[in-house]
Coordinates of C-alpha atoms in Angstrom, one line a residue:
Chain A
M1 CA -29.9 -10.2 -35.2
S2 CA -27.9 -12.7 -33.2
I3 CA -25.0 -12.0 -30.9
T4 CA -22.4 -13.3 -33.5
E5 CA -24.0 -11.2 -36.2
Y6 CA -23.8 -8.2 -33.9
F7 CA -20.1 -8.7 -33.3
N8 CA -19.5 -9.0 -37.1
L9 CA -21.5 -5.8 -37.7
I10 CA -19.8 -3.8 -35.0
F11 CA -16.9 -3.0 -37.2
S12 CA -18.8 -2.3 -40.4
D13 CA -22.1 -0.8 -39.4
Y14 CA -21.7 2.9 -38.7
T15 CA -24.5 3.3 -36.1
L16 CA -23.7 0.1 -34.2
R17 CA -20.0 1.0 -34.1
N18 CA -20.8 4.5 -32.7
I19 CA -23.1 3.1 -30.1
S20 CA -20.8 0.4 -29.0
L21 CA -17.8 2.6 -28.8
G22 CA -19.7 5.4 -27.1
T23 CA -21.2 3.2 -24.4
A24 CA -17.9 1.4 -23.9
V25 CA -16.0 4.7 -23.4
L26 CA -18.8 6.0 -21.2
G27 CA -18.6 2.9 -19.0
V28 CA -14.8 3.4 -18.7
I29 CA -15.0 7.0 -17.6
C30 CA -17.9 6.4 -15.3
G31 CA -16.2 3.4 -13.7
M32 CA -13.0 5.3 -13.2
L33 CA -14.5 8.4 -11.6
G34 CA -17.3 6.5 -9.9
S35 CA -14.6 4.8 -7.8
F36 CA -13.7 8.2 -6.3
A37 CA -17.3 9.1 -5.7
V38 CA -17.9 5.8 -3.9
L39 CA -14.8 6.0 -1.7
R40 CA -15.7 9.6 -0.8
K41 CA -19.1 8.3 0.3
Q42 CA -20.7 10.6 -2.2
S43 CA -22.5 7.8 -4.0
L44 CA -25.6 9.9 -4.2
L45 CA -23.8 12.9 -5.5
G46 CA -24.0 11.5 -9.0
D47 CA -27.7 11.1 -8.8
A48 CA -28.2 14.7 -7.7
I49 CA -25.8 16.0 -10.4
S50 CA -27.5 14.1 -13.2
H51 CA -30.9 15.3 -12.2
A52 CA -29.5 18.8 -11.7
A53 CA -28.3 18.8 -15.3
L54 CA -31.9 18.6 -16.8
P55 CA -32.9 22.3 -16.5
G56 CA -29.6 23.2 -18.2
I57 CA -30.6 21.1 -21.2
A58 CA -34.0 22.7 -21.3
L59 CA -32.6 26.3 -20.9
A60 CA -29.9 25.7 -23.5
F61 CA -32.7 24.7 -25.9
L62 CA -34.9 27.7 -25.0
I63 CA -32.0 30.1 -25.5
T64 CA -30.6 28.8 -28.7
G65 CA -33.7 27.2 -30.1
G66 CA -31.6 24.4 -31.6
K67 CA -30.9 20.8 -30.6
D68 CA -27.2 20.6 -31.3
S69 CA -26.2 18.1 -28.7
N70 CA -22.9 19.9 -27.8
V71 CA -24.8 23.0 -27.0
L72 CA -27.4 21.1 -24.9
L73 CA -24.6 19.3 -23.1
L74 CA -22.9 22.6 -22.3
G75 CA -26.1 23.7 -20.7
A76 CA -26.2 20.4 -18.8
L77 CA -22.6 20.9 -17.7
V78 CA -23.3 24.4 -16.3
S79 CA -26.4 23.5 -14.4
G80 CA -24.8 20.2 -13.2
L81 CA -21.9 22.2 -11.8
V82 CA -24.2 24.8 -10.2
G83 CA -26.0 21.9 -8.6
A84 CA -22.8 20.2 -7.4
F85 CA -21.3 23.3 -5.9
W86 CA -24.6 24.4 -4.4
I87 CA -24.6 21.1 -2.6
R88 CA -21.1 21.6 -1.4
G89 CA -21.8 25.0 -0.2
M90 CA -25.0 23.9 1.6
I91 CA -23.1 21.2 3.5
S92 CA -20.2 23.4 4.5
K93 CA -22.3 26.5 5.4
T94 CA -25.3 25.0 7.1
H95 CA -25.9 22.2 9.6
L96 CA -27.6 20.1 6.9
K97 CA -26.3 16.6 6.5
S98 CA -25.1 15.7 3.0
D99 CA -28.1 13.4 2.2
T100 CA -30.5 16.2 2.9
A101 CA -28.6 18.7 0.8
L102 CA -28.4 16.1 -2.1
G103 CA -32.1 15.3 -1.9
L104 CA -33.0 19.0 -1.9
I105 CA -30.9 19.9 -4.9
L106 CA -32.0 16.8 -6.8
S107 CA -35.7 17.5 -6.4
L108 CA -35.4 21.2 -6.9
F109 CA -33.4 21.0 -10.1
F110 CA -35.3 18.0 -11.5
G111 CA -38.6 19.7 -10.8
F112 CA -37.5 22.9 -12.5
G113 CA -36.2 20.8 -15.4
M114 CA -39.5 18.9 -15.8
M115 CA -41.4 22.2 -15.7
L116 CA -39.3 23.6 -18.4
L117 CA -39.7 20.5 -20.5
T118 CA -43.5 20.6 -20.3
Y119 CA -43.3 24.3 -21.1
I120 CA -41.2 23.6 -24.2
Q121 CA -43.6 20.9 -25.3
K122 CA -46.5 23.3 -25.3
Q123 CA -44.7 25.6 -27.7
P124 CA -46.1 25.7 -31.2
N125 CA -42.7 25.1 -32.8
A126 CA -42.3 21.5 -34.0
N127 CA -38.6 21.4 -33.2
Q128 CA -39.0 20.5 -29.6
A129 CA -39.5 16.7 -30.1
G130 CA -36.8 14.5 -28.7
L131 CA -35.6 16.5 -25.8
D132 CA -37.1 13.8 -23.5
K133 CA -34.4 11.4 -24.7
Y134 CA -32.3 13.0 -22.0
L135 CA -34.6 11.6 -19.4
F136 CA -34.1 8.0 -20.1
G137 CA -31.3 8.2 -22.7
Q138 CA -31.3 7.0 -26.3
A139 CA -28.0 5.5 -27.4
A140 CA -29.3 5.1 -31.0
T141 CA -29.0 8.9 -31.5
L142 CA -25.3 8.9 -30.9
V143 CA -23.3 10.2 -33.9
E144 CA -19.6 10.1 -34.6
S145 CA -19.0 13.6 -33.2
D146 CA -20.7 12.6 -29.9
V147 CA -18.5 9.6 -29.6
L148 CA -15.4 11.7 -30.4
L149 CA -16.4 14.1 -27.6
M150 CA -16.7 11.2 -25.2
I151 CA -13.3 9.8 -26.1
G152 CA -11.8 13.3 -25.8
V153 CA -13.3 13.9 -22.3
T154 CA -12.3 10.4 -21.2
G155 CA -8.7 10.9 -22.3
V156 CA -8.5 14.2 -20.4
A157 CA -10.0 12.6 -17.3
L158 CA -7.6 9.8 -17.5
L159 CA -4.7 12.2 -17.8
V160 CA -5.9 14.2 -14.8
V161 CA -6.4 11.0 -12.7
L162 CA -2.8 9.9 -13.6
L163 CA -1.3 13.3 -12.9
F164 CA -3.1 13.9 -9.6
W165 CA -3.2 10.3 -8.5
K166 CA -1.2 10.9 -5.3
E167 CA -3.3 13.9 -4.3
F168 CA -6.6 12.2 -5.1
K169 CA -5.7 9.2 -3.0
L170 CA -4.6 11.4 -0.1
L171 CA -7.7 13.4 -0.1
L172 CA -10.0 10.4 -0.4
F173 CA -8.3 8.8 2.6
D174 CA -7.7 11.7 5.0
Q175 CA -8.8 15.2 4.1
D176 CA -7.5 17.0 7.2
Y177 CA -4.1 15.4 6.9
T178 CA -4.0 16.4 3.3
K179 CA -4.5 20.0 4.4
T180 CA -1.7 19.9 6.9
L181 CA 0.7 18.6 4.2
G182 CA 0.2 21.9 2.4
F183 CA -2.1 20.7 -0.4
N184 CA -5.0 22.9 -1.5
T185 CA -7.8 20.5 -0.6
K186 CA -10.4 22.8 -2.1
F187 CA -8.7 22.6 -5.5
I188 CA -8.4 18.8 -5.4
D189 CA -12.0 18.5 -4.3
I190 CA -13.2 20.8 -7.1
L191 CA -11.1 18.9 -9.7
I192 CA -12.7 15.6 -8.7
T193 CA -16.2 17.0 -8.6
F194 CA -15.7 18.8 -11.9
F195 CA -14.7 15.6 -13.7
I196 CA -17.5 13.6 -12.1
V197 CA -20.0 16.2 -13.4
L198 CA -18.3 16.0 -16.8
A199 CA -18.6 12.2 -16.9
I200 CA -22.3 12.4 -16.0
V201 CA -23.0 15.1 -18.6
I202 CA -21.5 13.1 -21.5
G203 CA -23.6 10.1 -20.4
L204 CA -26.9 11.9 -20.4
Q205 CA -27.7 11.3 -24.1
T206 CA -27.0 7.6 -23.8
V207 CA -28.2 6.6 -20.3
G208 CA -30.4 9.5 -19.3
V209 CA -30.8 11.6 -16.2
V210 CA -32.7 9.0 -14.2
L211 CA -30.3 6.1 -14.5
M212 CA -27.0 7.9 -14.8
S213 CA -25.9 7.5 -11.2
A214 CA -26.0 3.7 -11.6
M215 CA -23.3 4.0 -14.3
L216 CA -21.1 5.7 -11.7
L217 CA -21.8 3.5 -8.7
A218 CA -22.3 -0.1 -10.1
P219 CA -18.9 -0.7 -11.6
A220 CA -17.1 0.9 -8.6
A221 CA -19.1 -1.1 -6.1
A222 CA -18.5 -4.3 -8.1
A223 CA -14.7 -3.6 -8.4
R224 CA -14.3 -2.9 -4.7
Q225 CA -15.3 -6.5 -4.0
W226 CA -12.4 -7.9 -5.9
T227 CA -9.4 -5.9 -4.8
S228 CA -8.0 -4.0 -1.9
S229 CA -5.8 -1.7 -3.9
L230 CA -7.0 1.7 -5.1
A231 CA -5.3 1.5 -8.4
M232 CA -6.7 -2.0 -9.1
M233 CA -10.2 -0.9 -8.0
V234 CA -10.2 2.1 -10.4
F235 CA -8.8 -0.1 -13.2
L236 CA -11.3 -2.9 -12.6
A237 CA -14.2 -0.4 -12.3
A238 CA -13.3 1.1 -15.7
L239 CA -13.1 -2.4 -17.2
I240 CA -16.4 -3.5 -15.7
G241 CA -18.0 -0.2 -16.9
G242 CA -16.6 -0.7 -20.4
F243 CA -17.8 -4.3 -20.6
S244 CA -21.2 -3.3 -19.3
G245 CA -21.4 -0.7 -22.1
V246 CA -20.5 -3.1 -24.8
F247 CA -22.6 -6.1 -23.6
G248 CA -25.5 -3.8 -22.8
T249 CA -25.5 -2.5 -26.3
A250 CA -25.1 -6.0 -27.8
I251 CA -28.1 -7.3 -25.8
S252 CA -30.2 -4.3 -26.6
A253 CA -29.4 -4.5 -30.3
T254 CA -30.0 -8.2 -30.6
Q255 CA -33.2 -8.3 -28.6
N256 CA -35.7 -6.2 -30.6
N257 CA -33.9 -3.0 -29.8
L258 CA -34.6 -2.9 -26.1
S259 CA -33.7 0.5 -24.7
T260 CA -29.9 0.6 -24.4
G261 CA -29.4 2.7 -21.3
P262 CA -31.5 0.5 -18.9
V263 CA -29.9 -2.7 -20.4
I264 CA -26.4 -1.3 -19.7
V265 CA -27.4 -0.4 -16.2
L266 CA -28.8 -3.9 -15.7
V267 CA -25.6 -5.5 -17.0
A268 CA -23.6 -3.4 -14.6
S269 CA -25.9 -4.4 -11.8
F270 CA -25.4 -8.0 -12.7
F271 CA -21.7 -7.5 -12.2
V272 CA -22.4 -6.1 -8.8
V273 CA -24.5 -9.1 -7.8
I274 CA -21.9 -11.5 -9.0
S275 CA -19.2 -9.6 -7.2
F276 CA -21.1 -9.4 -3.9
V277 CA -21.7 -13.2 -4.0
F278 CA -18.6 -14.6 -5.5
S279 CA -15.7 -12.4 -4.6
P280 CA -13.1 -14.6 -2.8
T281 CA -12.3 -12.3 0.1
R282 CA -15.4 -10.1 0.5
G283 CA -18.1 -12.1 -1.2
L284 CA -21.0 -13.5 0.8
L285 CA -20.6 -17.0 -0.5
F286 CA -17.0 -17.5 0.5
K287 CA -17.5 -15.6 3.7
Q288 CA -20.2 -18.0 4.7
I289 CA -18.1 -21.0 3.6
R290 CA -15.2 -19.7 5.7
L291 CA -17.5 -19.2 8.6
I292 CA -18.8 -22.7 8.6
K293 CA -15.3 -24.1 8.0
N294 CA -13.8 -22.1 10.8
R295 CA -16.5 -23.2 13.2
R296 CA -15.9 -26.8 12.4
D297 CA -12.2 -26.4 12.8
L298 CA -12.7 -24.7 16.1
K299 CA -15.0 -27.5 17.3
L300 CA -12.2 -30.0 16.4
K301 CA -9.7 -27.9 18.2
K302 CA -11.8 -27.8 21.3
T303 CA -11.9 -31.5 21.4
L304 CA -8.2 -31.6 20.8
Q305 CA -7.6 -29.2 23.6
F306 CA -9.6 -31.5 25.9
M307 CA -7.4 -34.5 24.8
Y308 CA -4.3 -32.4 25.3
G309 CA -5.4 -31.7 28.9
I310 CA -5.7 -35.5 29.5
A311 CA -2.5 -36.3 27.7
Q312 CA -0.5 -33.9 29.8
T313 CA -1.3 -35.9 32.9
H314 CA 0.8 -38.7 31.5
E315 CA 4.5 -38.9 31.1
N316 CA 4.4 -39.8 27.4
I317 CA 1.9 -37.9 25.4
D318 CA 1.1 -40.8 23.1
H319 CA -0.3 -42.9 25.9
P320 CA -3.6 -44.4 24.7
H321 CA -6.8 -43.5 26.4
T322 CA -10.3 -44.9 26.0
I323 CA -12.8 -42.9 23.9
R324 CA -15.2 -43.3 26.7
I325 CA -13.5 -40.8 28.9
L326 CA -14.4 -38.1 26.3
N327 CA -18.1 -38.9 26.9
N328 CA -18.5 -36.4 29.6
F329 CA -17.4 -33.8 27.1
Q330 CA -19.7 -32.5 24.5
G331 CA -18.5 -31.8 21.1
F332 CA -17.1 -34.9 19.5
T333 CA -18.6 -37.4 17.1
K334 CA -17.2 -40.4 15.3
K335 CA -16.9 -38.2 12.3
S336 CA -14.9 -35.6 14.1
L337 CA -12.6 -38.2 15.6
R338 CA -12.0 -39.6 12.1
K339 CA -11.4 -36.1 10.9
M340 CA -8.8 -35.6 13.6
E341 CA -7.1 -38.8 12.6
E342 CA -7.0 -37.5 9.0
N343 CA -5.3 -34.4 10.3
Q344 CA -2.8 -36.7 12.0
W345 CA -3.6 -35.2 15.4
I346 CA -4.6 -38.5 17.0
L347 CA -4.3 -42.2 16.4
L348 CA -7.4 -44.3 16.8
N349 CA -7.1 -47.9 17.9
K350 CA -10.4 -49.7 18.5
Q351 CA -11.9 -48.0 21.5
Q352 CA -8.8 -46.0 22.3
W353 CA -7.2 -42.8 21.1
S354 CA -3.7 -41.4 21.6
L355 CA -2.3 -38.0 20.8
T356 CA 0.4 -37.7 18.1
S357 CA 3.3 -35.3 18.5
K358 CA 1.7 -33.2 15.7
G359 CA -1.6 -33.0 17.6
F360 CA 0.3 -32.1 20.8
K361 CA 2.0 -29.2 19.1
E362 CA -1.2 -28.1 17.4
A363 CA -2.9 -28.0 20.8
Q364 CA 0.0 -26.2 22.4
N365 CA 0.0 -23.5 19.7
L366 CA -3.8 -23.1 19.5
F367 CA -3.7 -19.5 20.9
N368 CA -0.6 -18.3 19.1
Q369 CA -1.7 -18.7 15.6
Q370 CA -1.9 -16.0 13.0
P371 CA -5.2 -15.6 11.2
Q372 CA -5.4 -17.5 8.0
H373 CA -7.0 -14.8 6.0
E374 CA -5.3 -11.5 5.2
Chain B
M1 CA 13.7 31.0 30.1
T2 CA 16.6 30.2 27.9
Q3 CA 14.8 27.6 25.8
K4 CA 13.8 28.4 22.3
I5 CA 10.1 28.9 21.6
A6 CA 8.7 26.3 19.2
I7 CA 5.1 27.4 19.1
Q8 CA 3.5 30.7 20.0
V9 CA -0.3 31.1 19.9
D10 CA -1.7 34.6 20.4
D11 CA -5.3 35.6 21.1
L12 CA -6.6 32.5 19.3
T13 CA -10.4 32.4 19.2
V14 CA -12.5 29.7 17.4
A15 CA -16.2 29.5 17.3
Y16 CA -18.7 27.2 15.6
N17 CA -21.6 29.4 14.8
Y18 CA -22.2 31.5 17.9
K19 CA -20.7 29.3 20.5
P20 CA -17.0 29.9 21.3
V21 CA -15.0 26.7 21.4
L22 CA -11.7 28.4 22.2
W23 CA -11.6 31.8 23.8
D24 CA -8.6 34.1 23.5
I25 CA -5.9 31.5 23.9
D26 CA -2.3 32.6 24.5
L27 CA 0.1 29.8 24.6
V28 CA 3.9 29.5 24.5
I29 CA 5.4 26.1 24.0
P30 CA 9.1 25.8 24.4
Q31 CA 11.2 23.6 22.1
G32 CA 11.9 20.1 23.3
V33 CA 8.9 19.5 25.6
L34 CA 6.5 16.6 25.6
M35 CA 3.3 18.4 26.3
A36 CA -0.2 17.1 27.2
I37 CA -3.3 19.1 26.6
V38 CA -5.9 18.1 29.1
G39 CA -9.4 19.2 29.8
P40 CA -13.0 17.9 29.9
N41 CA -14.9 16.8 26.8
G42 CA -15.8 19.7 24.7
A43 CA -13.0 21.8 26.1
G44 CA -11.6 22.4 22.6
K45 CA -8.5 20.3 22.9
S46 CA -8.7 18.8 19.3
T47 CA -9.9 22.2 18.0
L48 CA -6.9 23.9 19.4
I49 CA -4.6 21.5 17.5
K50 CA -6.7 21.8 14.4
A51 CA -6.7 25.6 14.6
I52 CA -2.9 25.7 15.0
L53 CA -2.6 23.5 12.0
G54 CA -4.9 25.6 9.9
I55 CA -7.5 22.8 9.5
I56 CA -10.0 25.1 11.1
D57 CA -10.1 28.8 10.5
P58 CA -10.0 30.8 13.7
I59 CA -12.1 33.9 14.1
A60 CA -9.1 35.8 15.5
G61 CA -5.6 35.2 16.6
S62 CA -2.3 34.1 15.2
V63 CA 0.0 31.1 15.3
A64 CA 3.8 31.2 14.9
I65 CA 6.1 28.3 14.5
Y66 CA 9.6 29.2 15.4
G67 CA 8.7 32.9 15.0
K68 CA 7.2 32.6 11.5
P69 CA 3.6 32.0 10.3
Y70 CA 2.6 28.4 10.2
K71 CA 2.0 28.4 6.5
K72 CA 5.7 29.1 5.9
Q73 CA 6.8 26.5 8.4
R74 CA 4.5 23.6 7.4
K75 CA 7.4 21.2 6.7
L76 CA 8.5 21.5 10.3
V77 CA 5.2 20.2 11.6
A78 CA 3.6 16.7 11.5
Y79 CA 0.1 15.8 12.5
V80 CA -1.4 12.5 13.8
P81 CA -5.2 12.8 13.6
Q82 CA -7.6 10.7 15.7
K83 CA -7.6 7.3 14.2
G84 CA -11.4 7.3 14.1
S85 CA -11.3 10.2 11.7
V86 CA -10.7 8.1 8.6
D87 CA -12.3 5.1 7.0
W88 CA -10.1 2.1 7.6
D89 CA -11.9 0.1 5.0
F90 CA -10.2 2.3 2.4
P91 CA -8.4 0.0 -0.2
T92 CA -4.8 0.4 0.7
T93 CA -1.9 -1.2 2.6
A94 CA -0.1 -0.1 5.8
L95 CA 3.0 0.8 3.8
D96 CA 1.0 3.0 1.4
V97 CA -0.5 4.9 4.3
V98 CA 2.9 5.5 5.8
M99 CA 4.2 6.7 2.4
M100 CA 1.6 9.4 2.5
G101 CA 3.8 11.1 5.0
T102 CA 6.3 11.8 2.2
Y103 CA 3.7 13.5 0.0
G104 CA 4.1 16.9 1.6
S105 CA 7.8 17.2 0.8
L106 CA 7.2 15.8 -2.7
G107 CA 4.7 18.5 -3.5
W108 CA 2.2 18.5 -6.3
I109 CA 2.2 15.7 -9.0
K110 CA 5.6 14.2 -8.2
R111 CA 5.4 10.5 -7.4
P112 CA 7.1 8.8 -4.5
G113 CA 10.2 6.8 -5.4
Q114 CA 12.7 4.5 -3.8
R115 CA 13.9 7.1 -1.3
E116 CA 10.4 7.7 0.0
K117 CA 9.8 4.0 0.2
K118 CA 12.9 3.5 2.2
A119 CA 11.9 6.2 4.6
A120 CA 8.5 4.7 5.0
L121 CA 10.0 1.2 5.8
E122 CA 12.3 2.7 8.4
A123 CA 9.3 4.4 10.0
L124 CA 7.4 1.2 10.0
E125 CA 10.3 -0.5 11.7
K126 CA 10.4 2.2 14.4
V127 CA 6.8 1.5 15.4
D128 CA 7.5 -2.3 15.1
M129 CA 5.1 -2.8 12.2
L130 CA 7.5 -3.8 9.5
S131 CA 6.1 -7.3 9.2
F132 CA 2.6 -5.8 8.5
K133 CA 3.8 -3.5 5.7
N134 CA 1.7 -5.3 3.0
R135 CA -1.3 -5.8 5.3
Q136 CA -4.6 -4.3 4.3
I137 CA -5.3 -1.5 6.7
S138 CA -8.8 -2.9 7.4
Q139 CA -7.1 -6.0 8.8
L140 CA -5.1 -4.1 11.4
S141 CA -6.2 -3.8 15.1
G142 CA -6.9 -0.4 16.7
G143 CA -3.4 -0.3 18.2
Q144 CA -1.7 -1.2 14.9
Q145 CA -3.7 1.5 13.1
Q146 CA -2.5 4.0 15.6
R147 CA 1.1 2.8 15.1
I148 CA 0.7 3.2 11.4
F149 CA -0.6 6.8 11.9
L150 CA 2.4 7.5 14.1
A151 CA 4.8 6.1 11.5
R152 CA 3.2 8.3 8.8
A153 CA 4.0 11.3 10.9
L154 CA 7.5 10.1 11.7
V155 CA 8.2 9.9 8.0
Q156 CA 7.7 13.6 7.7
N157 CA 10.8 14.1 9.8
A158 CA 9.4 17.1 11.5
S159 CA 10.5 19.2 14.4
I160 CA 7.0 19.5 16.0
Y161 CA 4.5 16.7 16.3
F162 CA 0.8 17.2 17.1
M163 CA -1.1 14.1 18.1
D164 CA -4.8 13.9 18.7
E165 CA -5.6 11.3 21.4
P166 CA -3.1 8.7 20.3
F167 CA -3.8 6.4 23.3
Q168 CA -7.6 6.2 22.7
G169 CA -8.6 2.6 22.2
V170 CA -5.1 1.1 22.1
D171 CA -3.8 -1.7 24.4
A172 CA -1.2 -1.3 27.1
S173 CA 1.7 -2.6 24.9
T174 CA 0.9 -0.1 22.1
E175 CA 0.5 2.7 24.6
I176 CA 4.0 2.0 26.0
A177 CA 5.5 1.6 22.6
I178 CA 4.0 5.0 21.5
I179 CA 5.1 6.9 24.6
N180 CA 8.6 5.5 24.3
I181 CA 8.8 6.8 20.8
L182 CA 7.5 10.2 21.9
K183 CA 10.1 10.3 24.7
E184 CA 12.8 9.5 22.1
L185 CA 11.5 12.4 19.9
R186 CA 11.8 14.7 22.9
K187 CA 15.3 13.4 23.5
A188 CA 16.2 14.4 19.9
G189 CA 15.1 17.9 20.7
K190 CA 11.7 17.7 19.0
T191 CA 8.5 19.2 20.5
V192 CA 5.5 16.9 20.9
V193 CA 2.0 18.1 21.7
V194 CA -0.5 15.4 22.7
V195 CA -4.3 15.7 23.3
H196 CA -4.5 13.4 26.4
H197 CA -7.4 12.1 28.4
D198 CA -5.9 9.9 31.1
L199 CA -4.9 12.3 34.0
Q200 CA -3.3 9.4 36.0
T201 CA -0.5 9.1 33.4
V202 CA 0.3 12.8 32.9
P203 CA 3.1 13.0 35.5
E204 CA 4.6 9.8 34.2
Y205 CA 4.5 10.5 30.5
F206 CA 4.8 14.3 30.1
D207 CA 7.0 17.1 31.3
W208 CA 4.8 19.9 30.2
V209 CA 1.1 20.4 30.4
T210 CA -1.7 22.8 29.3
F211 CA -5.0 22.8 31.1
L212 CA -7.8 23.8 28.7
N213 CA -11.5 24.4 29.1
V214 CA -12.5 26.8 26.3
K215 CA -10.1 29.2 28.0
K216 CA -6.6 28.4 28.9
I217 CA -6.4 27.6 32.6
A218 CA -2.7 27.1 33.0
T219 CA 0.4 26.0 31.1
G220 CA 3.8 25.0 32.3
A221 CA 6.0 22.3 33.6
V222 CA 4.1 19.3 35.0
K223 CA 6.1 19.4 38.3
D224 CA 5.1 23.0 38.8
I225 CA 1.4 23.2 37.8
F226 CA 0.0 19.7 37.7
N227 CA -1.9 20.2 41.0
D228 CA -5.3 20.0 42.6
D229 CA -5.9 23.6 42.2
N230 CA -5.6 23.6 38.4
L231 CA -7.4 20.3 38.0
T232 CA -10.3 21.7 40.0
K233 CA -10.3 24.9 37.9
T234 CA -10.3 22.8 34.7
Y235 CA -12.8 20.1 35.5
G236 CA -15.0 21.9 37.9
I237 CA -14.6 19.2 40.6
N238 CA -11.9 18.4 43.0
Y239 CA -10.5 15.6 41.0
K240 CA -8.5 13.7 43.7
V241 CA -11.3 14.1 46.2
A242 CA -13.9 12.8 43.8
V243 CA -11.7 9.8 42.8
N244 CA -10.8 8.8 46.4
K245 CA -14.3 9.2 47.8

């Protein structure tokens, strides 16, 4: 199947439409809530929670004996929440740092989950096959009801984010201050955490326990590079997440059915790389270009400053001087002199130079300039 | 004393695990003073402020603001945290941070509108930062960040201000600008409590002082109690002798 064929089929083919819509919505909710996780410096929380959800899935299967995805996800939600609040408690009640607490809970729950999965596989009952899809995700198994659930959860999450926008922003920036203003920080914190867990749980079927945290972090990390406004960052992260979902699905569907989850994560990571290199303000490329340009400018200005010193000793500033007297001074070349002439700082006349009034002013104001980049 | 009491702290004790950080603090701060809390590192200066503000739960003791529990008087109190306590790379602007000062009076869910924006702009003007209103906070210098934090508290239009080391890492011009604003607040009858490190400037900046080293050593008017005796009791060395050696 080619990409154009895919985009034709997306509206008519039931499975393809489900998968595309599902992964797009998943990308949107993960991007949106992932922004909060990243700004709270809880990037790894998503990883711990998604791993912590695994035993919940296994236990839900063992208790009900069925594989209804809603029931399994409910199990995942409960065990994900237990994991999340266990981590919270551990950090606030003990001297452990958050990375230690996250690592401990992640391994503990994941280990327990894997143990339960192997136990289930040894059961004589033939019904157990397919539970391992929650490990790496299998988007192809998405049905319409799954997608509707995703859309519903995303809608509620969006509503909550819009409603509590002010409180979320305040808590993310300055938790102590939030408390002194009379807001219940515990409630806001629990609300954010709850929805992050929810976003992770609805993504498990598609992307899987192992890769789920990338869905939260990658769009947010990419979006942060392009903007310095929280609202824009959340919006962009949702957009990048959604695009990653759709493109990831398109690529996986058109290339011999590559596993969808990993491809989506790779597409999202591609956005991250692009953003880190090409973002105009924070990107590595433009930062480097600006650095080189600034250095060159400063070198020119250093020469100009030297000329300014000489010009000041004369009554009229445009009095010509020979280029030779610059010789004792490192830092000028024919090229840099020509560049200065282009800037209209100096006039060159054979072996002589003279300062223009523009150059004089430039040198005068060298130390009073505002930085060029905001 | 005929002055009204702004803050009254009774038997306040705070401990992290087994180690007491503040021990049985009784403190009465009259209205309209500009007070410094001084003491060595680890004396519990910031903790005292945080305990009064309910950021940290004390083991024992109570705090009254104008005779009522702090929780009922929250709107009368503004707080300026240490500027190092937040991530200044957070994606937002100076104006937006100052607007946060209005969130408390807005309450849950309600969004700030024109009135709040106007108040924030006025506060920015007071700290001489109006031209930086749309500046990314990561692009501000340490002194400018401190001014933004002060503006955020000014927006709250409180009666009592708590400030945690506002002069740390700021240049002389910002320090003077801040202390002048604080003196203006005092003139307007407000009470200002500042965690302060620089003993040299205490007599010049403040009219009230509390010496703290886990226990309260002394509290009162600078002209009465800012002396060698109390400094020695607080810091464990004869400060002036040690400096002039």
